[in-house]
Amino acid sequence: AQSVTQPDIHITVSEGASLELRCNYSYGATPYLFWYVQSPGQGLQLLLKYFSGDTLVQGIKGFEAEFKRSQSSFNLRKPSVHWSDAAEYFCAVRGGGADGLTFGKGTHLIIQP
Amino acid sequence: DAGITQSPRHKVTETGTPVTLRCHQTENHRYMYWYRQDPGHGLRLIHYSYGVKDTDKGEVSDGYSVSRSKTEDFLLTLESATSSQTSVYFCAISEYNRQGRGEQYFGPGTRLTVT
């Protein structure tokens, strides 16, 4: 069975500083990987996705993520965070079929002024 | 934004009563999903549909049933609600290409409280 681990429940970053959110997955073959963001009281918005090819993928809002097969990781990065980036971030994995996504438990990002 | 609506957006109900949540899409996507979100658990798959009248169970399907009689609507029913089903419920839709690539888009959610 596939699984996703987000080791950090909470992360606090100063505005303007760089950000890295960690995600580790467990899946037997090449996975499809996703990062979603959820603002308070809102639904989930897709930030970026990885299917194959270039292991560094660009997403919306200035986010990027790097797929590292050897480490089973798909970490999310942003060079300079803004106060509006404060939200809950979820990493998710899916196999090649039409099954649903398996989500990590999320990382709550707090931005300090 | 993907054309996904959920109704109701908020509901309070009593233990033992039946509850039906509706997900409606205007994208004509084949695949639809129901998830629940609980603190400390992220989102977990309840049921999904891969076409009209075609559904399958997810990770946490006990106590839930689904139906899909039209492409655009996917209903989630709690036959007899329990307090453990207090949660936020999200619907998602997707299409996939021949390689199985595709992303899921989520609705705004329904907050259900069972007292």
PDB file of N, CA and C in Angstrom, chain B residues 44-113:
ATOM      1  N   ARG B  44      -8.727  11.431   3.588  1.00  0.00           N
ATOM      2  CA  ARG B  44      -8.810   9.991   3.349  1.00  0.00           C
ATOM      3  C   ARG B  44      -9.959   9.689   2.399  1.00  0.00           C
ATOM      4  N   LEU B  45      -9.710   8.765   1.499  1.00  0.00           N
ATOM      5  CA  LEU B  45     -10.674   8.427   0.462  1.00  0.00           C
ATOM      6  C   LEU B  45     -11.796   7.562   1.031  1.00  0.00           C
ATOM      7  N   ILE B  46     -13.049   7.952   0.731  1.00  0.00           N
ATOM      8  CA  ILE B  46     -14.210   7.199   1.199  1.00  0.00           C
ATOM      9  C   ILE B  46     -14.705   6.258   0.099  1.00  0.00           C
ATOM     10  N   HIS B  47     -15.092   6.834  -1.027  1.00  0.00           N
ATOM     11  CA  HIS B  47     -15.540   6.089  -2.202  1.00  0.00           C
ATOM     12  C   HIS B  47     -15.143   6.869  -3.445  1.00  0.00           C
ATOM     13  N   TYR B  48     -15.134   6.186  -4.561  1.00  0.00           N
ATOM     14  CA  TYR B  48     -14.931   6.892  -5.814  1.00  0.00           C
ATOM     15  C   TYR B  48     -15.764   6.258  -6.922  1.00  0.00           C
ATOM     16  N   SER B  49     -15.890   6.998  -8.012  1.00  0.00           N
ATOM     17  CA  SER B  49     -16.680   6.543  -9.152  1.00  0.00           C
ATOM     18  C   SER B  49     -15.858   6.702 -10.423  1.00  0.00           C
ATOM     19  N   TYR B  50     -15.921   5.678 -11.278  1.00  0.00           N
ATOM     20  CA  TYR B  50     -15.209   5.725 -12.549  1.00  0.00           C
ATOM     21  C   TYR B  50     -16.168   5.735 -13.723  1.00  0.00           C
ATOM     22  N   GLY B  51     -17.402   6.083 -13.456  1.00  0.00           N
ATOM     23  CA  GLY B  51     -18.399   6.247 -14.499  1.00  0.00           C
ATOM     24  C   GLY B  51     -19.781   6.137 -13.888  1.00  0.00           C
ATOM     25  N   VAL B  52     -20.794   6.416 -14.728  1.00  0.00           N
ATOM     26  CA  VAL B  52     -22.172   6.311 -14.243  1.00  0.00           C
ATOM     27  C   VAL B  52     -22.438   4.887 -13.766  1.00  0.00           C
ATOM     28  N   LYS B  53     -22.926   4.781 -12.559  1.00  0.00           N
ATOM     29  CA  LYS B  53     -23.269   3.528 -11.890  1.00  0.00           C
ATOM     30  C   LYS B  53     -22.050   2.671 -11.544  1.00  0.00           C
ATOM     31  N   ASP B  54     -20.841   3.175 -11.763  1.00  0.00           N
ATOM     32  CA  ASP B  54     -19.616   2.426 -11.442  1.00  0.00           C
ATOM     33  C   ASP B  54     -18.922   3.085 -10.263  1.00  0.00           C
ATOM     34  N   THR B  55     -18.890   2.372  -9.131  1.00  0.00           N
ATOM     35  CA  THR B  55     -18.277   2.933  -7.934  1.00  0.00           C
ATOM     36  C   THR B  55     -17.418   1.882  -7.248  1.00  0.00           C
ATOM     37  N   ASP B  56     -16.545   2.349  -6.373  1.00  0.00           N
ATOM     38  CA  ASP B  56     -15.694   1.425  -5.630  1.00  0.00           C
ATOM     39  C   ASP B  56     -15.367   2.042  -4.283  1.00  0.00           C
ATOM     40  N   LYS B  57     -14.950   1.178  -3.347  1.00  0.00           N
ATOM     41  CA  LYS B  57     -14.664   1.615  -1.993  1.00  0.00           C
ATOM     42  C   LYS B  57     -13.264   2.185  -1.869  1.00  0.00           C
ATOM     43  N   GLY B  58     -13.144   3.116  -0.919  1.00  0.00           N
ATOM     44  CA  GLY B  58     -11.851   3.639  -0.572  1.00  0.00           C
ATOM     45  C   GLY B  58     -11.408   3.138   0.780  1.00  0.00           C
ATOM     46  N   GLU B  59     -10.495   3.873   1.367  1.00  0.00           N
ATOM     47  CA  GLU B  59      -9.860   3.471   2.628  1.00  0.00           C
ATOM     48  C   GLU B  59     -10.816   3.449   3.812  1.00  0.00           C
ATOM     49  N   VAL B  60     -11.793   4.385   3.838  1.00  0.00           N
ATOM     50  CA  VAL B  60     -12.653   4.530   5.017  1.00  0.00           C
ATOM     51  C   VAL B  60     -14.120   4.487   4.611  1.00  0.00           C
ATOM     52  N   SER B  61     -14.541   3.422   3.949  1.00  0.00           N
ATOM     53  CA  SER B  61     -15.881   3.345   3.370  1.00  0.00           C
ATOM     54  C   SER B  61     -16.961   2.861   4.338  1.00  0.00           C
ATOM     55  N   ASP B  62     -16.596   2.284   5.459  1.00  0.00           N
ATOM     56  CA  ASP B  62     -17.605   1.741   6.373  1.00  0.00           C
ATOM     57  C   ASP B  62     -18.549   2.835   6.845  1.00  0.00           C
ATOM     58  N   GLY B  63     -19.860   2.577   6.741  1.00  0.00           N
ATOM     59  CA  GLY B  63     -20.875   3.534   7.178  1.00  0.00           C
ATOM     60  C   GLY B  63     -21.300   4.511   6.107  1.00  0.00           C
ATOM     61  N   TYR B  64     -20.720   4.381   4.923  1.00  0.00           N
ATOM     62  CA  TYR B  64     -21.037   5.273   3.804  1.00  0.00           C
ATOM     63  C   TYR B  64     -21.464   4.470   2.575  1.00  0.00           C
ATOM     64  N   SER B  65     -22.365   5.062   1.803  1.00  0.00           N
ATOM     65  CA  SER B  65     -22.689   4.519   0.493  1.00  0.00           C
ATOM     66  C   SER B  65     -22.706   5.667  -0.510  1.00  0.00           C
ATOM     67  N   VAL B  66     -22.580   5.330  -1.787  1.00  0.00           N
ATOM     68  CA  VAL B  66     -22.564   6.355  -2.828  1.00  0.00           C
ATOM     69  C   VAL B  66     -23.445   5.915  -3.986  1.00  0.00           C
ATOM     70  N   SER B  67     -23.807   6.898  -4.777  1.00  0.00           N
ATOM     71  CA  SER B  67     -24.541   6.612  -6.007  1.00  0.00           C
ATOM     72  C   SER B  67     -24.189   7.641  -7.053  1.00  0.00           C
ATOM     73  N   ARG B  68     -24.208   7.176  -8.296  1.00  0.00           N
ATOM     74  CA  ARG B  68     -23.946   8.076  -9.417  1.00  0.00           C
ATOM     75  C   ARG B  68     -24.832   7.658 -10.575  1.00  0.00           C
ATOM     76  N   SER B  69     -25.931   8.373 -10.720  1.00  0.00           N
ATOM     77  CA  SER B  69     -26.900   8.076 -11.781  1.00  0.00           C
ATOM     78  C   SER B  69     -26.703   8.963 -12.998  1.00  0.00           C
ATOM     79  N   LYS B  70     -25.952  10.048 -12.834  1.00  0.00           N
ATOM     80  CA  LYS B  70     -25.635  10.946 -13.940  1.00  0.00           C
ATOM     81  C   LYS B  70     -24.165  11.320 -13.849  1.00  0.00           C
ATOM     82  N   THR B  71     -23.574  11.637 -14.976  1.00  0.00           N
ATOM     83  CA  THR B  71     -22.160  12.013 -14.982  1.00  0.00           C
ATOM     84  C   THR B  71     -21.879  13.149 -14.019  1.00  0.00           C
ATOM     85  N   GLU B  72     -22.780  14.107 -13.944  1.00  0.00           N
ATOM     86  CA  GLU B  72     -22.491  15.333 -13.198  1.00  0.00           C
ATOM     87  C   GLU B  72     -22.708  15.250 -11.694  1.00  0.00           C
ATOM     88  N   ASP B  73     -23.391  14.208 -11.212  1.00  0.00           N
ATOM     89  CA  ASP B  73     -23.727  14.153  -9.791  1.00  0.00           C
ATOM     90  C   ASP B  73     -23.191  12.893  -9.113  1.00  0.00           C
ATOM     91  N   PHE B  74     -22.623  13.093  -7.929  1.00  0.00           N
ATOM     92  CA  PHE B  74     -22.092  11.981  -7.130  1.00  0.00           C
ATOM     93  C   PHE B  74     -22.570  12.214  -5.705  1.00  0.00           C
ATOM     94  N   LEU B  75     -23.389  11.299  -5.214  1.00  0.00           N
ATOM     95  CA  LEU B  75     -24.014  11.449  -3.911  1.00  0.00           C
ATOM     96  C   LEU B  75     -23.327  10.570  -2.868  1.00  0.00           C
ATOM     97  N   LEU B  76     -23.137  11.128  -1.700  1.00  0.00           N
ATOM     98  CA  LEU B  76     -22.589  10.380  -0.559  1.00  0.00           C
ATOM     99  C   LEU B  76     -23.666  10.306   0.507  1.00  0.00           C
ATOM    100  N   THR B  77     -23.991   9.097   0.956  1.00  0.00           N
ATOM    101  CA  THR B  77     -25.043   8.905   1.951  1.00  0.00           C
ATOM    102  C   THR B  77     -24.493   8.253   3.208  1.00  0.00           C
ATOM    103  N   LEU B  78     -24.855   8.852   4.322  1.00  0.00           N
ATOM    104  CA  LEU B  78     -24.616   8.251   5.620  1.00  0.00           C
ATOM    105  C   LEU B  78     -25.957   7.678   6.044  1.00  0.00           C
ATOM    106  N   GLU B  79     -26.084   6.383   6.059  1.00  0.00           N
ATOM    107  CA  GLU B  79     -27.382   5.754   6.297  1.00  0.00           C
ATOM    108  C   GLU B  79     -27.909   6.048   7.694  1.00  0.00           C
ATOM    109  N   SER B  80     -27.000   6.061   8.660  1.00  0.00           N
ATOM    110  CA  SER B  80     -27.347   6.342  10.047  1.00  0.00           C
ATOM    111  C   SER B  80     -26.143   7.041  10.675  1.00  0.00           C
ATOM    112  N   ALA B  81     -26.205   8.356  10.693  1.00  0.00           N
ATOM    113  CA  ALA B  81     -25.027   9.132  11.070  1.00  0.00           C
ATOM    114  C   ALA B  81     -24.581   8.855  12.508  1.00  0.00           C
ATOM    115  N   THR B  82     -23.271   8.846  12.697  1.00  0.00           N
ATOM    116  CA  THR B  82     -22.678   8.690  14.029  1.00  0.00           C
ATOM    117  C   THR B  82     -21.742   9.866  14.297  1.00  0.00           C
ATOM    118  N   SER B  83     -21.434  10.083  15.555  1.00  0.00           N
ATOM    119  CA  SER B  83     -20.577  11.218  15.911  1.00  0.00           C
ATOM    120  C   SER B  83     -19.193  11.106  15.274  1.00  0.00           C
ATOM    121  N   SER B  84     -18.745   9.872  15.015  1.00  0.00           N
ATOM    122  CA  SER B  84     -17.428   9.681  14.390  1.00  0.00           C
ATOM    123  C   SER B  84     -17.413  10.133  12.932  1.00  0.00           C
ATOM    124  N   GLN B  85     -18.573  10.410  12.382  1.00  0.00           N
ATOM    125  CA  GLN B  85     -18.654  10.898  11.005  1.00  0.00           C
ATOM    126  C   GLN B  85     -18.700  12.423  10.939  1.00  0.00           C
ATOM    127  N   THR B  86     -18.595  13.071  12.078  1.00  0.00           N
ATOM    128  CA  THR B  86     -18.395  14.517  12.081  1.00  0.00           C
ATOM    129  C   THR B  86     -17.065  14.813  11.399  1.00  0.00           C
ATOM    130  N   SER B  87     -17.110  15.608  10.332  1.00  0.00           N
ATOM    131  CA  SER B  87     -15.920  15.802   9.525  1.00  0.00           C
ATOM    132  C   SER B  87     -16.199  16.868   8.476  1.00  0.00           C
ATOM    133  N   VAL B  88     -15.174  17.189   7.709  1.00  0.00           N
ATOM    134  CA  VAL B  88     -15.354  17.997   6.510  1.00  0.00           C
ATOM    135  C   VAL B  88     -15.203  17.062   5.320  1.00  0.00           C
ATOM    136  N   TYR B  89     -16.182  17.102   4.432  1.00  0.00           N
ATOM    137  CA  TYR B  89     -16.218  16.187   3.296  1.00  0.00           C
ATOM    138  C   TYR B  89     -15.918  16.951   2.011  1.00  0.00           C
ATOM    139  N   PHE B  90     -14.979  16.406   1.254  1.00  0.00           N
ATOM    140  CA  PHE B  90     -14.590  17.024  -0.011  1.00  0.00           C
ATOM    141  C   PHE B  90     -14.875  16.081  -1.173  1.00  0.00           C
ATOM    142  N   CYS B  91     -15.380  16.664  -2.217  1.00  0.00           N
ATOM    143  CA  CYS B  91     -15.553  15.971  -3.479  1.00  0.00           C
ATOM    144  C   CYS B  91     -14.419  16.389  -4.410  1.00  0.00           C
ATOM    145  N   ALA B  92     -13.987  15.478  -5.266  1.00  0.00           N
ATOM    146  CA  ALA B  92     -12.967  15.797  -6.264  1.00  0.00           C
ATOM    147  C   ALA B  92     -13.352  15.166  -7.589  1.00  0.00           C
ATOM    148  N   ILE B  93     -12.859  15.770  -8.676  1.00  0.00           N
ATOM    149  CA  ILE B  93     -13.108  15.224 -10.007  1.00  0.00           C
ATOM    150  C   ILE B  93     -11.789  15.113 -10.763  1.00  0.00           C
ATOM    151  N   SER B  94     -11.782  14.246 -11.779  1.00  0.00           N
ATOM    152  CA  SER B  94     -10.557  14.087 -12.554  1.00  0.00           C
ATOM    153  C   SER B  94     -10.839  13.437 -13.897  1.00  0.00           C
ATOM    154  N   GLU B  95      -9.910  13.636 -14.794  1.00  0.00           N
ATOM    155  CA  GLU B  95      -9.825  12.884 -16.026  1.00  0.00           C
ATOM    156  C   GLU B  95      -8.392  12.406 -16.149  1.00  0.00           C
ATOM    157  N   TYR B  96      -8.189  11.284 -16.821  1.00  0.00           N
ATOM    158  CA  TYR B  96      -6.858  10.744 -16.991  1.00  0.00           C
ATOM    159  C   TYR B  96      -6.614  10.424 -18.454  1.00  0.00           C
ATOM    160  N   ASN B  97      -5.359  10.611 -18.887  1.00  0.00           N
ATOM    161  CA  ASN B  97      -5.021  10.223 -20.246  1.00  0.00           C
ATOM    162  C   ASN B  97      -4.653   8.733 -20.268  1.00  0.00           C
ATOM    163  N   ARG B  98      -4.199   8.262 -21.417  1.00  0.00           N
ATOM    164  CA  ARG B  98      -3.920   6.828 -21.542  1.00  0.00           C
ATOM    165  C   ARG B  98      -2.770   6.373 -20.650  1.00  0.00           C
ATOM    166  N   GLN B  99      -1.919   7.293 -20.277  1.00  0.00           N
ATOM    167  CA  GLN B  99      -0.826   6.946 -19.364  1.00  0.00           C
ATOM    168  C   GLN B  99      -1.248   7.044 -17.899  1.00  0.00           C
ATOM    169  N   GLY B 100      -2.501   7.370 -17.679  1.00  0.00           N
ATOM    170  CA  GLY B 100      -2.985   7.496 -16.306  1.00  0.00           C
ATOM    171  C   GLY B 100      -2.638   8.821 -15.661  1.00  0.00           C
ATOM    172  N   ARG B 101      -2.186   9.769 -16.476  1.00  0.00           N
ATOM    173  CA  ARG B 101      -1.814  11.073 -15.922  1.00  0.00           C
ATOM    174  C   ARG B 101      -3.022  11.982 -15.853  1.00  0.00           C
ATOM    175  N   GLY B 102      -3.128  12.669 -14.750  1.00  0.00           N
ATOM    176  CA  GLY B 102      -4.217  13.613 -14.563  1.00  0.00           C
ATOM    177  C   GLY B 102      -4.216  14.063 -13.122  1.00  0.00           C
ATOM    178  N   GLU B 103      -4.832  15.205 -12.877  1.00  0.00           N
ATOM    179  CA  GLU B 103      -4.870  15.698 -11.519  1.00  0.00           C
ATOM    180  C   GLU B 103      -6.305  15.790 -11.034  1.00  0.00           C
ATOM    181  N   GLN B 104      -6.463  15.792  -9.724  1.00  0.00           N
ATOM    182  CA  GLN B 104      -7.786  15.910  -9.126  1.00  0.00           C
ATOM    183  C   GLN B 104      -8.026  17.345  -8.683  1.00  0.00           C
ATOM    184  N   TYR B 105      -9.237  17.798  -8.938  1.00  0.00           N
ATOM    185  CA  TYR B 105      -9.661  19.127  -8.528  1.00  0.00           C
ATOM    186  C   TYR B 105     -10.760  18.990  -7.491  1.00  0.00           C
ATOM    187  N   PHE B 106     -10.660  19.832  -6.463  1.00  0.00           N
ATOM    188  CA  PHE B 106     -11.509  19.671  -5.301  1.00  0.00           C
ATOM    189  C   PHE B 106     -12.605  20.720  -5.216  1.00  0.00           C
ATOM    190  N   GLY B 107     -13.726  20.279  -4.661  1.00  0.00           N
ATOM    191  CA  GLY B 107     -14.812  21.196  -4.365  1.00  0.00           C
ATOM    192  C   GLY B 107     -14.549  21.961  -3.081  1.00  0.00           C
ATOM    193  N   PRO B 108     -15.495  22.839  -2.691  1.00  0.00           N
ATOM    194  CA  PRO B 108     -15.294  23.703  -1.526  1.00  0.00           C
ATOM    195  C   PRO B 108     -15.491  23.007  -0.185  1.00  0.00           C
ATOM    196  N   GLY B 109     -16.072  21.821  -0.188  1.00  0.00           N
ATOM    197  CA  GLY B 109     -16.237  21.079   1.057  1.00  0.00           C
ATOM    198  C   GLY B 109     -17.602  21.268   1.701  1.00  0.00           C
ATOM    199  N   THR B 110     -17.979  20.256   2.502  1.00  0.00           N
ATOM    200  CA  THR B 110     -19.192  20.300   3.323  1.00  0.00           C
ATOM    201  C   THR B 110     -18.787  19.978   4.756  1.00  0.00           C
ATOM    202  N   ARG B 111     -19.128  20.892   5.656  1.00  0.00           N
ATOM    203  CA  ARG B 111     -18.830  20.643   7.070  1.00  0.00           C
ATOM    204  C   ARG B 111     -20.047  19.988   7.703  1.00  0.00           C
ATOM    205  N   LEU B 112     -19.879  18.744   8.156  1.00  0.00           N
ATOM    206  CA  LEU B 112     -20.969  17.983   8.758  1.00  0.00           C
ATOM    207  C   LEU B 112     -20.691  17.772  10.232  1.00  0.00           C
ATOM    208  N   THR B 113     -21.674  18.121  11.045  1.00  0.00           N
ATOM    209  CA  THR B 113     -21.581  17.891  12.482  1.00  0.00           C
ATOM    210  C   THR B 113     -22.706  16.953  12.896  1.00  0.00           C
TER     211      THR B 113
END
